[in-house]
XYZ file of C-alpha atoms in Angstrom:
637
model
C -72.066 17.848 -87.614
C -68.428 17.454 -86.677
C -66.697 14.153 -87.176
C -64.847 13.623 -83.915
C -61.923 11.301 -84.464
C -60.781 11.187 -80.881
C -61.752 7.863 -79.359
C -64.845 8.346 -77.227
C -66.097 5.275 -75.393
C -69.741 5.548 -74.364
C -70.198 4.576 -70.730
C -72.697 1.834 -70.197
C -74.456 1.266 -66.926
C -73.129 -2.272 -66.963
C -69.355 -2.325 -67.289
C -67.563 -5.510 -68.233
C -65.567 -7.273 -65.552
C -62.118 -5.874 -64.903
C -59.872 -7.124 -62.167
C -60.657 -9.644 -59.383
C -60.034 -7.791 -56.124
C -60.475 -10.690 -53.644
C -56.696 -11.180 -53.216
C -56.681 -7.705 -51.642
C -58.763 -8.242 -48.522
C -60.167 -10.638 -45.940
C -63.431 -12.578 -45.485
C -65.541 -13.205 -42.401
C -68.909 -14.882 -41.789
C -71.595 -15.122 -39.137
C -70.519 -18.627 -37.943
C -68.380 -21.570 -39.051
C -69.373 -25.203 -39.652
C -66.369 -27.462 -39.139
C -63.548 -26.216 -41.360
C -65.815 -24.392 -43.826
C -64.137 -21.072 -42.999
C -65.037 -17.877 -44.953
C -61.605 -17.666 -46.603
C -62.415 -20.851 -48.560
C -64.774 -18.806 -50.770
C -61.965 -16.597 -52.168
C -59.550 -19.398 -52.930
C -59.544 -21.718 -55.947
C -60.852 -23.926 -57.344
C -63.391 -21.864 -59.272
C -66.172 -24.400 -59.112
C -69.532 -25.336 -57.586
C -68.155 -28.677 -56.430
C -68.470 -28.895 -52.675
C -66.050 -30.059 -50.030
C -65.818 -28.835 -46.476
C -62.310 -27.545 -47.011
C -62.964 -25.820 -50.362
C -66.235 -23.978 -49.641
C -67.371 -21.715 -46.821
C -70.132 -23.061 -44.555
C -72.000 -21.261 -41.775
C -73.451 -23.048 -38.750
C -76.579 -25.218 -39.163
C -78.338 -24.676 -35.821
C -78.789 -20.950 -35.417
C -82.128 -19.405 -36.304
C -80.564 -15.924 -36.769
C -79.687 -14.466 -40.226
C -76.549 -15.808 -41.863
C -73.968 -13.564 -43.635
C -70.626 -13.684 -45.421
C -68.573 -10.469 -45.653
C -65.482 -9.356 -47.620
C -63.478 -6.240 -46.670
C -60.967 -4.538 -49.022
C -57.592 -3.964 -47.434
C -56.876 -0.764 -49.441
C -60.109 1.011 -48.597
C -62.827 1.924 -51.073
C -63.183 0.223 -54.450
C -65.492 0.650 -57.388
C -67.173 -2.727 -57.812
C -68.361 -3.407 -61.329
C -69.815 -6.901 -60.801
C -69.685 -9.950 -58.530
C -69.667 -13.593 -59.618
C -70.945 -16.244 -57.189
C -70.414 -20.046 -57.301
C -72.824 -21.603 -54.784
C -72.748 -25.237 -53.600
C -74.021 -27.527 -56.324
C -77.497 -29.099 -55.791
C -78.220 -26.737 -52.888
C -79.928 -23.840 -54.627
C -82.780 -23.983 -52.132
C -80.377 -22.780 -49.425
C -79.500 -19.850 -51.722
C -83.133 -18.903 -52.191
C -83.979 -15.355 -51.086
C -80.357 -14.084 -50.627
C -79.372 -10.413 -50.868
C -76.102 -8.870 -52.019
C -74.936 -5.518 -50.618
C -72.058 -3.079 -51.204
C -71.448 -0.917 -48.176
C -68.937 1.413 -46.556
C -69.714 0.076 -43.072
C -69.789 -3.450 -41.676
C -73.036 -3.316 -39.683
C -75.466 -6.243 -39.716
C -78.133 -6.134 -40.977
C -76.358 -4.412 -43.856
C -76.768 -0.671 -44.313
C -75.572 0.015 -47.810
C -76.327 -0.300 -51.496
C -78.476 -3.340 -52.377
C -76.947 -4.673 -55.587
C -79.292 -7.660 -55.871
C -82.146 -9.482 -54.119
C -83.219 -12.941 -55.218
C -86.822 -12.701 -56.389
C -89.678 -15.098 -55.805
C -90.882 -17.534 -57.016
C -88.370 -20.158 -58.065
C -84.863 -21.051 -57.050
C -81.856 -19.008 -58.105
C -79.049 -20.175 -60.374
C -76.153 -21.446 -58.291
C -73.708 -19.638 -60.635
C -74.472 -16.065 -61.526
C -72.761 -12.710 -62.206
C -74.409 -9.691 -60.604
C -73.597 -6.134 -61.784
C -73.199 -3.532 -59.031
C -71.233 -0.503 -60.362
C -70.966 0.873 -56.901
C -68.366 2.296 -54.522
C -67.799 0.516 -51.262
C -65.376 -1.044 -48.827
C -67.483 -4.134 -47.961
C -69.346 -6.789 -49.986
C -71.959 -8.620 -47.902
C -73.863 -11.784 -48.858
C -76.932 -11.829 -46.581
C -79.638 -14.471 -46.054
C -82.587 -14.518 -43.668
C -84.562 -17.390 -45.213
C -84.221 -20.597 -43.093
C -83.431 -24.046 -44.446
C -86.152 -26.711 -44.370
C -84.737 -28.198 -41.197
C -82.355 -25.526 -39.992
C -81.902 -21.818 -39.871
C -80.395 -19.810 -42.753
C -77.214 -21.456 -44.154
C -74.598 -20.006 -46.548
C -72.326 -22.310 -48.603
C -70.111 -20.339 -51.011
C -67.539 -22.315 -53.019
C -66.049 -19.306 -54.847
C -66.660 -15.543 -55.019
C -64.978 -13.131 -57.484
C -65.359 -9.375 -56.936
C -64.458 -7.324 -60.019
C -63.567 -3.676 -60.175
C -60.699 -1.327 -59.298
C -59.482 0.567 -56.316
C -60.983 4.048 -56.257
C -59.034 6.441 -58.506
C -57.735 3.750 -60.869
C -58.922 2.093 -64.028
C -57.835 -0.322 -66.760
C -57.808 -4.077 -67.226
C -55.324 -4.387 -64.378
C -56.323 -1.162 -62.618
C -52.938 0.283 -63.582
C -54.182 3.657 -64.890
C -54.972 6.701 -62.796
C -58.356 8.370 -63.160
C -58.382 11.841 -64.590
C -57.779 14.587 -62.078
C -60.770 16.308 -63.651
C -63.211 13.651 -62.525
C -65.023 14.735 -59.382
C -63.232 13.140 -56.410
C -60.894 11.704 -59.067
C -63.205 8.745 -59.402
C -63.812 6.986 -62.711
C -65.194 3.844 -64.250
C -62.655 1.006 -64.213
C -63.558 0.032 -67.769
C -62.820 3.301 -69.587
C -61.662 5.941 -67.097
C -64.755 8.124 -67.537
C -65.958 10.079 -64.537
C -68.440 8.417 -62.205
C -69.616 11.486 -60.354
C -69.271 13.800 -63.297
C -66.395 15.920 -64.505
C -64.323 18.717 -63.153
C -64.565 21.565 -65.643
C -61.471 23.469 -64.543
C -59.790 22.970 -67.943
C -62.877 22.477 -70.102
C -63.562 25.276 -72.539
C -66.588 27.292 -71.373
C -66.613 25.036 -68.249
C -68.737 22.458 -70.058
C -68.264 18.681 -69.921
C -70.341 15.566 -70.485
C -71.589 14.500 -67.077
C -71.594 10.831 -68.043
C -68.235 10.625 -69.788
C -66.357 13.572 -68.310
C -65.319 14.642 -71.816
C -64.944 18.392 -72.308
C -67.699 19.087 -74.793
C -66.595 22.333 -76.452
C -62.858 21.814 -76.232
C -60.059 22.648 -73.833
C -58.692 25.719 -72.170
C -55.194 26.945 -72.916
C -52.413 24.403 -73.384
C -54.662 21.383 -72.789
C -55.858 18.656 -75.130
C -57.431 15.183 -75.108
C -60.912 13.987 -74.261
C -60.688 15.176 -70.671
C -58.222 18.002 -71.339
C -55.724 16.187 -69.160
C -52.779 16.398 -71.562
C -50.438 19.263 -72.271
C -50.892 20.600 -75.808
C -47.708 21.763 -77.542
C -49.767 22.991 -80.479
C -51.450 25.714 -78.423
C -48.439 28.059 -78.543
C -47.451 26.963 -82.023
C -47.805 28.627 -85.380
C -50.285 26.832 -87.660
C -50.340 27.303 -91.439
C -52.889 25.858 -93.838
C -52.116 25.845 -97.542
C -53.577 27.268 -99.693
C -54.637 30.196 -97.530
C -58.318 30.821 -97.041
C -60.699 32.885 -94.969
C -60.535 30.111 -92.352
C -56.882 30.354 -91.253
C -54.803 27.707 -89.521
C -55.031 29.529 -86.189
C -58.631 28.301 -85.839
C -57.255 24.778 -85.377
C -55.238 25.492 -82.217
C -57.504 27.896 -80.348
C -58.858 25.116 -78.104
C -62.365 25.229 -79.561
C -63.840 22.213 -81.318
C -66.399 24.438 -83.009
C -64.099 26.811 -84.926
C -62.380 25.066 -87.854
C -59.669 25.840 -90.357
C -60.688 25.050 -93.949
C -59.097 24.990 -97.396
C -59.355 23.314 -100.791
C -57.031 22.891 -103.751
C -54.802 20.614 -105.807
C -51.984 20.785 -103.252
C -53.137 20.963 -99.638
C -50.990 20.852 -96.502
C -51.500 21.603 -92.841
C -48.339 22.436 -90.873
C -47.701 23.094 -87.175
C -44.509 24.852 -86.106
C -43.700 24.018 -82.471
C -40.986 26.746 -82.556
C -38.542 24.457 -80.771
C -37.460 20.858 -81.185
C -39.579 18.959 -78.665
C -40.287 15.398 -77.571
C -43.699 14.367 -78.933
C -45.574 11.302 -77.682
C -48.897 11.590 -79.493
C -51.117 13.502 -81.905
C -54.866 14.169 -81.723
C -56.658 15.553 -84.789
C -60.296 16.612 -84.756
C -61.529 16.879 -88.339
C -64.684 18.577 -89.583
C -67.207 17.268 -92.087
C -65.551 18.597 -95.241
C -62.587 16.337 -95.792
C -61.285 14.117 -98.542
C -61.402 10.744 -96.849
C -60.367 8.224 -99.497
C -56.644 7.806 -100.070
C -53.418 7.982 -98.163
C -53.279 10.237 -95.100
C -49.714 11.112 -94.123
C -48.108 12.848 -91.157
C -44.496 14.038 -91.502
C -42.079 15.193 -88.804
C -39.178 17.481 -89.736
C -36.938 20.189 -88.325
C -37.277 22.627 -91.217
C -40.496 23.948 -92.693
C -39.691 23.246 -96.330
C -38.087 19.810 -96.044
C -41.043 17.883 -94.673
C -41.139 15.597 -97.718
C -37.770 14.206 -96.705
C -38.676 14.126 -93.012
C -39.797 11.182 -90.890
C -43.210 9.664 -91.671
C -45.099 9.353 -88.390
C -48.337 8.030 -89.903
C -49.466 6.803 -93.321
C -52.737 4.933 -93.727
C -55.763 4.711 -96.001
C -58.122 6.159 -93.405
C -58.446 9.307 -91.365
C -56.232 9.284 -88.276
C -57.749 9.326 -84.822
C -55.368 9.433 -81.908
C -51.815 8.531 -82.908
C -49.103 7.427 -80.525
C -45.636 8.513 -81.606
C -42.190 8.851 -80.101
C -40.148 11.472 -81.903
C -38.245 14.722 -81.502
C -39.061 17.382 -84.084
C -40.169 20.973 -84.657
C -42.565 20.811 -87.634
C -45.577 18.506 -88.010
C -47.059 18.411 -91.523
C -50.321 16.664 -92.479
C -50.943 15.850 -96.144
C -54.478 14.682 -97.042
C -55.316 12.370 -99.984
C -56.091 13.397 -103.610
C -53.027 15.587 -104.063
C -52.692 16.768 -107.658
C -56.427 16.777 -108.387
C -58.478 18.357 -105.644
C -58.492 17.890 -101.897
C -60.650 19.294 -99.126
C -59.403 19.782 -95.600
C -61.206 20.941 -92.474
C -59.306 20.763 -89.181
C -61.223 21.853 -86.105
C -58.587 21.141 -83.469
C -55.055 19.812 -83.312
C -53.458 18.411 -80.183
C -49.763 17.506 -79.979
C -48.823 15.650 -76.824
C -45.478 16.396 -75.257
C -43.734 19.096 -73.276
C -41.659 22.174 -74.010
C -37.935 21.314 -73.955
C -37.523 22.706 -70.438
C -40.406 20.788 -68.791
C -41.635 17.284 -68.053
C -44.453 15.541 -66.169
C -48.058 14.594 -66.954
C -49.032 18.192 -67.605
C -45.470 19.513 -68.041
C -45.527 21.132 -64.607
C -41.992 20.071 -63.631
C -38.744 21.654 -64.756
C -36.023 19.613 -66.444
C -32.575 19.843 -64.840
C -31.042 23.147 -65.864
C -27.956 21.552 -67.415
C -29.695 19.154 -69.803
C -28.598 19.345 -73.415
C -32.080 19.573 -74.918
C -35.391 18.187 -73.637
C -35.498 15.678 -70.793
C -37.470 12.448 -70.432
C -41.145 13.395 -70.090
C -41.751 10.939 -67.245
C -38.516 10.811 -65.239
C -36.904 14.138 -66.074
C -33.562 12.498 -66.864
C -31.345 14.206 -69.428
C -31.750 11.678 -72.247
C -29.700 13.723 -74.736
C -26.791 14.254 -72.399
C -25.571 17.307 -70.547
C -24.430 20.755 -71.459
C -20.689 21.226 -71.646
C -19.183 21.233 -68.175
C -21.657 18.836 -66.526
C -22.083 15.090 -66.027
C -24.492 12.720 -64.213
C -27.999 11.365 -64.959
C -29.491 14.713 -64.113
C -26.402 16.699 -65.116
C -26.009 17.867 -61.548
C -22.259 17.316 -61.241
C -19.783 19.890 -62.533
C -16.485 18.864 -64.135
C -13.519 18.381 -61.843
C -10.975 21.190 -61.692
C -8.777 21.135 -64.759
C -11.451 19.529 -66.963
C -14.148 21.028 -69.151
C -16.409 20.487 -72.158
C -18.742 17.707 -73.241
C -18.722 14.903 -70.687
C -15.774 16.720 -69.044
C -13.368 15.046 -71.479
C -11.340 18.153 -72.339
C -8.315 19.316 -70.337
C -7.738 22.991 -69.503
C -4.833 24.558 -71.400
C -1.442 24.460 -69.710
C -0.970 28.048 -70.813
C -3.582 29.392 -68.372
C -2.303 31.559 -65.521
C -4.695 29.662 -63.258
C -4.773 25.855 -63.711
C -8.584 25.999 -63.525
C -10.638 27.070 -66.520
C -14.295 27.659 -67.335
C -15.895 24.212 -67.107
C -18.171 24.836 -70.074
C -15.936 26.654 -72.558
C -12.393 25.986 -71.340
C -11.767 29.733 -71.139
C -8.787 30.482 -68.905
C -9.645 32.136 -65.595
C -7.200 34.973 -64.948
C -5.815 35.138 -68.465
C -2.860 33.535 -70.230
C 0.788 33.028 -69.511
C 3.243 35.236 -71.407
C 3.303 34.514 -75.101
C -0.266 33.185 -75.478
C -3.600 34.556 -76.651
C -7.228 33.509 -77.155
C -9.810 32.710 -74.489
C -8.390 29.189 -74.118
C -4.765 30.404 -74.325
C -4.007 28.014 -77.177
C -2.839 30.605 -79.693
C 0.748 31.857 -79.795
C 1.476 35.559 -80.075
C 1.279 36.745 -83.677
C 4.504 37.290 -85.611
C 6.580 40.125 -84.187
C 4.936 40.160 -80.736
C 5.640 38.583 -77.376
C 5.008 38.780 -73.635
C 1.894 39.352 -71.521
C -1.196 39.521 -73.726
C 1.270 39.748 -76.643
C 1.516 43.479 -75.966
C 5.272 43.819 -76.626
C 6.979 44.053 -80.000
C 10.195 42.511 -81.370
C 11.190 45.925 -82.804
C 14.936 45.419 -82.963
C 15.089 41.776 -84.001
C 16.012 40.917 -87.557
C 12.761 40.452 -89.544
C 10.886 41.020 -86.225
C 11.538 37.370 -85.351
C 11.712 36.649 -81.608
C 10.553 34.122 -78.998
C 6.801 34.618 -78.396
C 7.250 34.213 -74.631
C 10.406 36.121 -73.588
C 11.191 38.213 -76.678
C 14.723 36.829 -77.286
C 15.608 37.387 -80.946
C 15.790 34.293 -83.121
C 18.983 35.739 -84.630
C 20.948 36.811 -81.541
C 24.162 37.772 -83.434
C 22.825 41.009 -84.921
C 20.041 43.537 -84.578
C 18.252 45.881 -86.908
C 19.889 49.293 -87.471
C 19.171 51.655 -84.619
C 19.562 49.109 -81.828
C 22.512 48.095 -79.655
C 23.521 44.504 -80.278
C 22.293 42.100 -77.535
C 19.958 39.065 -77.379
C 16.796 41.159 -77.039
C 17.704 43.991 -79.486
C 15.447 46.270 -77.484
C 17.941 49.086 -76.589
C 17.833 51.969 -79.055
C 20.850 54.120 -79.945
C 21.557 57.036 -77.642
C 21.009 60.508 -79.033
C 23.501 61.481 -81.708
C 24.195 57.919 -82.875
C 22.475 55.709 -85.400
C 22.794 52.663 -87.674
C 24.005 49.106 -87.107
C 25.078 48.693 -83.484
C 24.774 52.526 -83.184
C 28.278 53.111 -84.636
C 27.467 56.087 -86.887
C 27.223 59.777 -85.850
C 24.282 61.981 -86.747
C 24.989 64.875 -89.195
C 26.009 68.193 -87.597
C 23.814 70.024 -90.106
C 20.526 68.664 -88.630
C 18.335 71.566 -87.567
C 17.678 69.958 -84.192
C 19.157 66.827 -82.613
C 18.666 63.862 -82.507
C 18.572 62.141 -85.870
C 16.595 58.948 -86.586
C 18.338 56.187 -84.658
C 17.842 53.706 -87.490
C 18.619 55.678 -90.687
C 20.406 58.825 -89.505
C 17.735 60.991 -91.125
C 17.410 64.481 -89.620
C 13.983 64.279 -88.017
C 13.351 68.054 -87.835
C 15.049 69.097 -91.102
C 18.361 70.822 -91.977
C 20.056 74.142 -91.386
C 19.844 76.797 -94.117
C 21.663 75.949 -97.293
C 21.709 72.171 -97.097
C 19.145 69.454 -97.677
C 18.717 65.662 -97.911
C 17.538 63.127 -95.369
C 20.791 63.508 -93.463
C 21.423 67.217 -94.433
C 24.622 66.554 -96.375
C 23.677 68.114 -99.737
C 24.120 71.819 -100.658
C 21.153 73.317 -102.460
C 21.587 74.679 -106.065
C 20.586 78.241 -105.154
C 23.016 78.345 -102.309
C 25.867 77.152 -104.569
C 25.093 79.894 -107.150
C 25.018 82.521 -104.429
C 28.406 81.398 -103.088
C 30.000 81.659 -106.568
C 28.549 85.167 -107.136
C 29.770 86.434 -103.780
C 33.226 84.932 -104.329
C 33.438 86.677 -107.719
C 32.462 90.030 -106.276
C 34.974 89.736 -103.449
C 37.683 88.725 -105.914
C 37.045 91.774 -108.114
C 36.964 94.041 -105.089
C 40.237 92.695 -103.715
C 41.818 92.948 -107.175
C 40.784 96.620 -107.412
C 42.177 97.373 -103.983
C 45.482 95.737 -104.843
C 45.658 97.649 -108.161
C 45.024 100.915 -106.346
C 47.799 100.177 -103.895
C 50.230 99.418 -106.697
C 49.399 102.667 -108.487
C 49.828 104.633 -105.272
C 53.175 103.029 -104.583
C 54.316 103.776 -108.163
C 53.302 107.436 -107.917
C 55.064 107.817 -104.629
C 58.145 106.210 -106.048
C 58.220 108.621 -109.045
C 57.743 111.670 -106.819
C 60.440 110.527 -104.539
C 62.846 110.140 -107.468
C 62.057 113.617 -108.672
C 62.665 115.122 -105.263
C 65.925 113.306 -104.923
C 67.012 114.731 -108.318
C 66.137 118.286 -107.333
C 68.063 117.817 -104.124
C 71.122 116.826 -106.072
C 70.816 119.921 -108.246
C 71.425 122.050 -105.186
C 68.173 123.762 -104.658
C 68.819 123.808 -100.952
C 66.213 126.221 -99.785
C 63.453 124.874 -101.903
C 64.486 121.328 -101.183
C 64.475 121.857 -97.482
C 61.054 123.325 -97.689
C 59.831 120.548 -99.900
C 61.464 117.875 -97.795
C 59.873 119.322 -94.704
C 56.446 119.021 -96.356
C 56.623 115.923 -98.650
C 57.205 113.213 -96.080
C 54.127 114.259 -94.198
C 52.092 114.211 -97.383
C 53.361 110.740 -98.230
C 52.684 109.485 -94.804
C 49.155 110.749 -94.998
C 48.554 108.932 -98.240
C 50.023 105.744 -96.881
C 48.063 105.806 -93.727
C 44.911 106.528 -95.589
C 45.442 103.620 -97.933
C 46.318 101.228 -95.165
C 43.288 102.210 -93.175
C 41.016 101.677 -96.133
C 42.461 98.239 -96.837
C 42.047 97.117 -93.260
C 38.418 98.135 -93.184
C 37.669 96.218 -96.345
C 39.318 93.101 -95.040
C 37.538 93.052 -91.798
C 34.182 93.721 -93.364
C 34.451 91.352 -96.251
C 36.933 88.636 -95.541
C 36.038 87.706 -91.993
C 32.271 87.301 -92.329
C 31.135 86.383 -95.779
C 34.220 84.701 -97.053
C 34.643 82.441 -94.048
C 30.979 81.362 -94.229
C 31.344 80.472 -97.914
C 34.476 78.517 -97.110
C 32.557 76.425 -94.524
C 29.791 75.617 -96.971
C 32.296 74.613 -99.647
C 34.148 72.449 -97.169
C 30.891 70.696 -96.167
C 29.964 70.212 -99.788
C 33.424 68.710 -100.520
C 33.146 66.365 -97.559
C 29.775 65.202 -98.753
């Protein structure tokens, strides 16, 4: 048989007195004697001592029934019992009275007869009569005449105990469970009078006398009457050491299925999955539990640090229902006898509270959307403050323009294009002014950059150092090579020029213009025969070829000149010989020879001249001139 540790109060047919309801209504009676008005019976003193102005008194002549009636001003009440103080020494006038509870004021009374004075004998002038009945009227009724007169009623004080329908408690301050039929319960313990509403009872079964859900609760409900929201229902439950009766059997809503384990180190842990406000814990244990020793409940926000968490409960007996007020994620129960052997059987766990986003009796109301964490379970106020960007009790007011963050204490960056920023994060709306980066525009452009979104570069500035906003070089008296001197150093050399302030001329031996505006290097290479970054060096092979060609031309020219000299010498000798023969007087032969020799000489001369000219044009003009240019370039370099 299960040991149910939730407090169950057995309803008795007679419920102890609760709250005197006579201040909440009016009294009337069948007739008045002098100033013995009906209101006297609901005013102090609480006594049987009689005086005409402290007790009620009906007329003494009439032979008709006498009655005194009280009507509740708030409507129907559940009346537990009624205490009557009748006039002292006049019990015979009280003999045979009846006491009714009714919902109508008709006379004779038509309602529930709480009590009728029996015969024989006289009644006690002070007595408490249990009624346990609903009604709007309490009627004291008497038809038995006095010895000399008709029926007379003399009430010195009347107290009517109970609670207004739908409420219970010593001062009727608690509301009956919504699961009681007609939401009506006993004032003494809140149990249902007409039975229970089974809407949230597991298997739709409840105790008709107490209203308690017998088998357990349906989803997300806990407590005797399943009137409380159960955070444990959607939680993860772990019992250690593991067994064939897992922890999930303790939060399935059923009181019959139980999680069990046994060992030297036993724990039972509930993970709520989120930090939540918890107001109470219900634990329904089974029969197999170690009962003697210290029972401890820990609250923590990590699963493995529960030993250093907050102790919610620590006693030498098994816990029943525990009231707490804490915010946590993990609830860990540690039974006694750790280190030797402990048994644990948990049939149901109930953790009272609400998910962080809800509040209300059954967590059916939503917390304000801008709360920073859970809200007050009763009022819904944001007890842990607001999310960034919001203020107010319910975090309903956004930060003023230009402010953001927690409690709106931060000021938007002055580097935003728009003076407004995101009220939660401070992120600039519309971006940053020139020279600034980051979502909040609080970061300067990185080294070497400037302008809108830091998209421009300080290319020409010495060491890339420039103003992060406008790009003006920190050193405005000079620029890097390749740029025209000015304060921005952002104008590159025009084609054909390079170096500091663009004062140097690119090499004429670059294969294609222009050269690099910073170094003068030929970007596309050099013409044939030269190399180097600026094409000012003659290659070794080209130099050897030039020397070989020059040698060949020199030998050729030398040979030509030698041939000319020989020809001239031969001609000179022949001419001398002819002149000698002429002087010797060989007139005929000389004439003939003279007529022929000049033509032969002229032919030789013309032939030699022609040959010389051809060689010069073919050799000297083309190859020699080209070699001369290369040598000149090499010398200049």
